[in-house]
Short mmCIF file of C-alpha atoms in Angstrom, two decimals:
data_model
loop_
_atom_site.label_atom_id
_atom_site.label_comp_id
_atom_site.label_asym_id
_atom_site.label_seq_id
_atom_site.Cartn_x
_atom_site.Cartn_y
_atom_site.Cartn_z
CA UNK A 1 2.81 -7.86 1.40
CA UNK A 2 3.34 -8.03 5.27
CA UNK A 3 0.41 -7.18 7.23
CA UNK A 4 0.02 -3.60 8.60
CA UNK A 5 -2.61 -2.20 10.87
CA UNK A 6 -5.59 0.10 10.24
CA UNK A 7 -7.25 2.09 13.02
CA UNK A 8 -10.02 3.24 11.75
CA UNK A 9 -11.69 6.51 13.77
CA UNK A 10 -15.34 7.45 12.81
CA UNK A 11 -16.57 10.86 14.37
CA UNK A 12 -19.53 12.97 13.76
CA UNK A 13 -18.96 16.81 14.74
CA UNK A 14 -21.88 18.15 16.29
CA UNK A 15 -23.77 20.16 13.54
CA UNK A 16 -23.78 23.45 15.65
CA UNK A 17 -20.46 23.70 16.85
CA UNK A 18 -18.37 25.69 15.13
CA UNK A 19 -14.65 24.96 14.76
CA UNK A 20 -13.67 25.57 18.27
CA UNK A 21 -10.09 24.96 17.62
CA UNK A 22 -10.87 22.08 16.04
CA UNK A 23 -9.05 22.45 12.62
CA UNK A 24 -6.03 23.87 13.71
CA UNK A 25 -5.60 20.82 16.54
CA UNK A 26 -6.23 18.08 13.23
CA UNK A 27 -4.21 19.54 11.23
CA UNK A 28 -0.92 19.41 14.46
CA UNK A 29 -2.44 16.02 15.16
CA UNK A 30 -2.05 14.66 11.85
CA UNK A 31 1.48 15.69 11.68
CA UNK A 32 2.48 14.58 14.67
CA UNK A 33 1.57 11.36 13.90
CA UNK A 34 3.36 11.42 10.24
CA UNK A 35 6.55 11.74 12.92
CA UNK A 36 5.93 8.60 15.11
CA UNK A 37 8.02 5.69 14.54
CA UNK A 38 5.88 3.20 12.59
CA UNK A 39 3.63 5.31 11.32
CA UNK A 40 2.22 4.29 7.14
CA UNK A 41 -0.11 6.94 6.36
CA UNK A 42 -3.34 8.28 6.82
CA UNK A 43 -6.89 9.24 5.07
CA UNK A 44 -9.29 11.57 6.41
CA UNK A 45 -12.79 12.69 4.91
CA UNK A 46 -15.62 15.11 6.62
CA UNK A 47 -18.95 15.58 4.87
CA UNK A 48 -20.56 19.03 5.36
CA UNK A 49 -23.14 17.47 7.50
CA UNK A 50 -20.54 16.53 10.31
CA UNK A 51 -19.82 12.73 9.70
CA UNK A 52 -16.46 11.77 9.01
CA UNK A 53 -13.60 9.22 8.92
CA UNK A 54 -9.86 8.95 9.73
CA UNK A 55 -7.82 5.98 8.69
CA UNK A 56 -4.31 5.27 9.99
CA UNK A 57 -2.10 3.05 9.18
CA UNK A 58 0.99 2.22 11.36
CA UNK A 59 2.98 -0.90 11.39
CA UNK A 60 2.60 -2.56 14.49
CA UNK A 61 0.23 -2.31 17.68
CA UNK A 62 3.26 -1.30 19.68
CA UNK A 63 3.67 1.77 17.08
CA UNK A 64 -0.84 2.39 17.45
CA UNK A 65 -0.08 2.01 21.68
CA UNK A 66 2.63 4.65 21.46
CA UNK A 67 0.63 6.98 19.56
CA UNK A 68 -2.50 6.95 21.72
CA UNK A 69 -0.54 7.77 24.77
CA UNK A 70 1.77 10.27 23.58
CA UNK A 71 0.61 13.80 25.43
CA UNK A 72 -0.76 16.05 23.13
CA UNK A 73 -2.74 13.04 21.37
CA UNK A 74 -4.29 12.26 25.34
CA UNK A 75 -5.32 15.83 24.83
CA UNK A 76 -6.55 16.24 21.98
CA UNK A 77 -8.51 13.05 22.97
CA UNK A 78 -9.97 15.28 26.00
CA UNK A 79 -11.11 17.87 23.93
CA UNK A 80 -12.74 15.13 21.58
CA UNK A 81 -14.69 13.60 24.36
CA UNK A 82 -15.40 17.33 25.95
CA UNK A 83 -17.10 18.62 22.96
CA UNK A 84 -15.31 18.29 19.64
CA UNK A 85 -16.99 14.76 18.59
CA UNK A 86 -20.80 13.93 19.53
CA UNK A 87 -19.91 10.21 19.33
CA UNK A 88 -17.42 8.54 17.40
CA UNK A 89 -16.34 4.49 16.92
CA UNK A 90 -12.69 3.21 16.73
CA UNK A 91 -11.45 0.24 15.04
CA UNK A 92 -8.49 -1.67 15.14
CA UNK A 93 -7.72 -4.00 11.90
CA UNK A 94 -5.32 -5.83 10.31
CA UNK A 95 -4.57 -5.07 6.86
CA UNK A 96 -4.57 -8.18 4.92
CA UNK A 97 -4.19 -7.10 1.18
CA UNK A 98 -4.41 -3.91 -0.56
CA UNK A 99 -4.65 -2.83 -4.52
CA UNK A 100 -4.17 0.36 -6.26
CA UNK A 101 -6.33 1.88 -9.08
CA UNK A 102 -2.18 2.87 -9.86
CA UNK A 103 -1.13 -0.32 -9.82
CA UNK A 104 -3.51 -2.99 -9.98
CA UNK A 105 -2.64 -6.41 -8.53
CA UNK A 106 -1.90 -9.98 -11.19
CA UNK A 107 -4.48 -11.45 -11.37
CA UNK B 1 -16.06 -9.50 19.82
CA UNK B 2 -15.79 -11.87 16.77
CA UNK B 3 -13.46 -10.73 14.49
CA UNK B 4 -15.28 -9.21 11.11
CA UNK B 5 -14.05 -7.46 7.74
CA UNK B 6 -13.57 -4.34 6.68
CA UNK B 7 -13.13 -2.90 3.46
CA UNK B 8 -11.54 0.73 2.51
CA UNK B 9 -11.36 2.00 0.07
CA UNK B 10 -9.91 5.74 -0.53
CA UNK B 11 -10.52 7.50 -3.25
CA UNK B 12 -10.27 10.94 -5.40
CA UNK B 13 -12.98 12.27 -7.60
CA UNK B 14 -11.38 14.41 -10.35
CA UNK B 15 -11.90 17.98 -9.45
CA UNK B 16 -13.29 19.06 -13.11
CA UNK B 17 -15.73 16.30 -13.45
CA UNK B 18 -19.07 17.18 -12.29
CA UNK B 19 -21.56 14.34 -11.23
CA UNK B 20 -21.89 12.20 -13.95
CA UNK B 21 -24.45 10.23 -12.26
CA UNK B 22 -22.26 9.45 -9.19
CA UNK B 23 -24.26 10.71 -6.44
CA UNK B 24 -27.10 8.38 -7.50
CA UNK B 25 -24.90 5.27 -8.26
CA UNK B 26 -23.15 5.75 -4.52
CA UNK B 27 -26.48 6.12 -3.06
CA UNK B 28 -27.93 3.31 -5.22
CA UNK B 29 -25.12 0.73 -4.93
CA UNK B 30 -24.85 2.09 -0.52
CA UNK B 31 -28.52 0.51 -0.72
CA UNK B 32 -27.82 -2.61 -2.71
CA UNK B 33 -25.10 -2.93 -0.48
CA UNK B 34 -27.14 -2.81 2.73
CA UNK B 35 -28.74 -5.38 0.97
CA UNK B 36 -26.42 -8.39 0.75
CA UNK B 37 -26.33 -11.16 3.17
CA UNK B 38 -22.91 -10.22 5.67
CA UNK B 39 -23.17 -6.98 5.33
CA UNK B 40 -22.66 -5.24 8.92
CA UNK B 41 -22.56 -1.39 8.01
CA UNK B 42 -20.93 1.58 6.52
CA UNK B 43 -19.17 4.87 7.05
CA UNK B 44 -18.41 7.26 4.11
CA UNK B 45 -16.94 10.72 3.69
CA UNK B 46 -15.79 13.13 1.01
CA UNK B 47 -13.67 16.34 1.24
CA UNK B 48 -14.17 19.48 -0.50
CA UNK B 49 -11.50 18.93 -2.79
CA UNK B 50 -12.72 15.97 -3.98
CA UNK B 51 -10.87 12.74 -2.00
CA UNK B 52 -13.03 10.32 0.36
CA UNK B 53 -13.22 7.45 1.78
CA UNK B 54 -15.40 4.41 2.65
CA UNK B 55 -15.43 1.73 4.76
CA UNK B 56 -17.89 -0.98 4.78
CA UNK B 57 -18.24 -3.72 7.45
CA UNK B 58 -18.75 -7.62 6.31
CA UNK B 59 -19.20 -10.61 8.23
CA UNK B 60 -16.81 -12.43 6.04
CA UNK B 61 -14.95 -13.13 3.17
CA UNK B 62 -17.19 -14.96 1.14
CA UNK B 63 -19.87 -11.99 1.86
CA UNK B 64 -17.23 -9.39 0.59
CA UNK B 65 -16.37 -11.61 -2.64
CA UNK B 66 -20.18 -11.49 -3.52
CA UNK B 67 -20.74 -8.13 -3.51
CA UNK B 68 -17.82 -7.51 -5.65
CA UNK B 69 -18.88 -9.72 -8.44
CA UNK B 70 -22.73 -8.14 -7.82
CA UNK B 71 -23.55 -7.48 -11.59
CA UNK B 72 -24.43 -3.84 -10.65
CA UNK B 73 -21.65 -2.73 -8.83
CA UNK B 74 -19.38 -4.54 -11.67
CA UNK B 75 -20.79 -1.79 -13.43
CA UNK B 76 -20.21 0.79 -11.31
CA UNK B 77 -16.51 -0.42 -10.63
CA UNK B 78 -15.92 0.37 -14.89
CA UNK B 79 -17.21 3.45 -14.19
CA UNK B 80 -15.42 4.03 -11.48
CA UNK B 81 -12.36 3.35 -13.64
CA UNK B 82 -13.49 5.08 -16.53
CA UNK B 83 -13.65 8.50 -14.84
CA UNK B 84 -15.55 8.53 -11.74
CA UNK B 85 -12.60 8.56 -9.61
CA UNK B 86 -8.66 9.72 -10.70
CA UNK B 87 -7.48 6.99 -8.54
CA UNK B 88 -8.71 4.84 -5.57
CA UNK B 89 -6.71 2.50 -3.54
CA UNK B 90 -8.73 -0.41 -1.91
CA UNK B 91 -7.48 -1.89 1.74
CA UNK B 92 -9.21 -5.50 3.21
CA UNK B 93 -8.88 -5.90 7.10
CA UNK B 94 -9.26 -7.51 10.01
CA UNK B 95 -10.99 -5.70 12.41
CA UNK B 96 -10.36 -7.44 16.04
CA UNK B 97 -10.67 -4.43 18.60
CA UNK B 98 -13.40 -2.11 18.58
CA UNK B 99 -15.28 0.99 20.91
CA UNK B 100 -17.41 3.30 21.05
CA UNK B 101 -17.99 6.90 22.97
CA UNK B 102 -21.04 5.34 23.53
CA UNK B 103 -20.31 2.45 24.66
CA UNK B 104 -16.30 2.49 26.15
CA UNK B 105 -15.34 -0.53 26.98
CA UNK B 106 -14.11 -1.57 30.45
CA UNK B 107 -10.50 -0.79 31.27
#
């Protein structure tokens, strides 16, 4: 396989929030994303207790660097900072091999 | 930053399936985990309808390689095939950029 990138987003919601717009903006988020050039996929989990991840995978840094500038993403990332994360972490990897329970690799 | 693993993996749980003992393996095997020289940390997160994800943070290669041949969570990967999860797909990265809302790095 030819390496990819991951950028891996870990957020915890502050427990007393309420939605504040919040699920409505992830869910146009998410699509605009599927729409940029380069992008792979994504997975995204919340527990109930706040905590959650967001992987995405896109195929080159210039495809991650278009994505975290384009407008409504800068802000969306406002509204993240202002209130809609308490703290959250952001990784950049490189995806180096994968394997599916669907198709598992030779071994 | 020196570059460090991670490992996602993405999962489904089968909606029908009850526990079956996995809350108490994934909190077992989190602690055995915690446990193993080159281990770094951990994020994980599962939706409603039954799809997650977790990532887990290792030092190297060599540390990932020995906790996947750890006899107990060799045990809990059959599970995990017999029924635990309808399918999982498992991603090993790079990870060479990182930051924090706690922490943002200098621009």
């Amino acid at each position: 396989m030819r390496p990819y990138y991951a950028v891996i987003f870990a957020s915890s919601r502050p427990a007393d929030a309420g939605d504040d717009g919040y699920a409505e903006a992830a869910a146009r988020l998410a699509d605009l994303a599927a729409d940029m050039p380069g992008f792979l996929g994504m997975h995204s989990a919340r527990n109930p207790d706040g905590s959650g991840i967001t992987v995405c995978y896109w195929e080159s840094e210039a495809a991650i660097a278009a994505w975290r500038t384009h407008a409504e993403h800068r802000e969306a990332q406002q509204h993240g900072r202002a209130g809609w994360y308490e703290r959250f972490d952001l990784r950049i990897a490189v995806v180096t091999r994968e394997s599916s329970s669907l198709a598992p690799p030779a071994e």
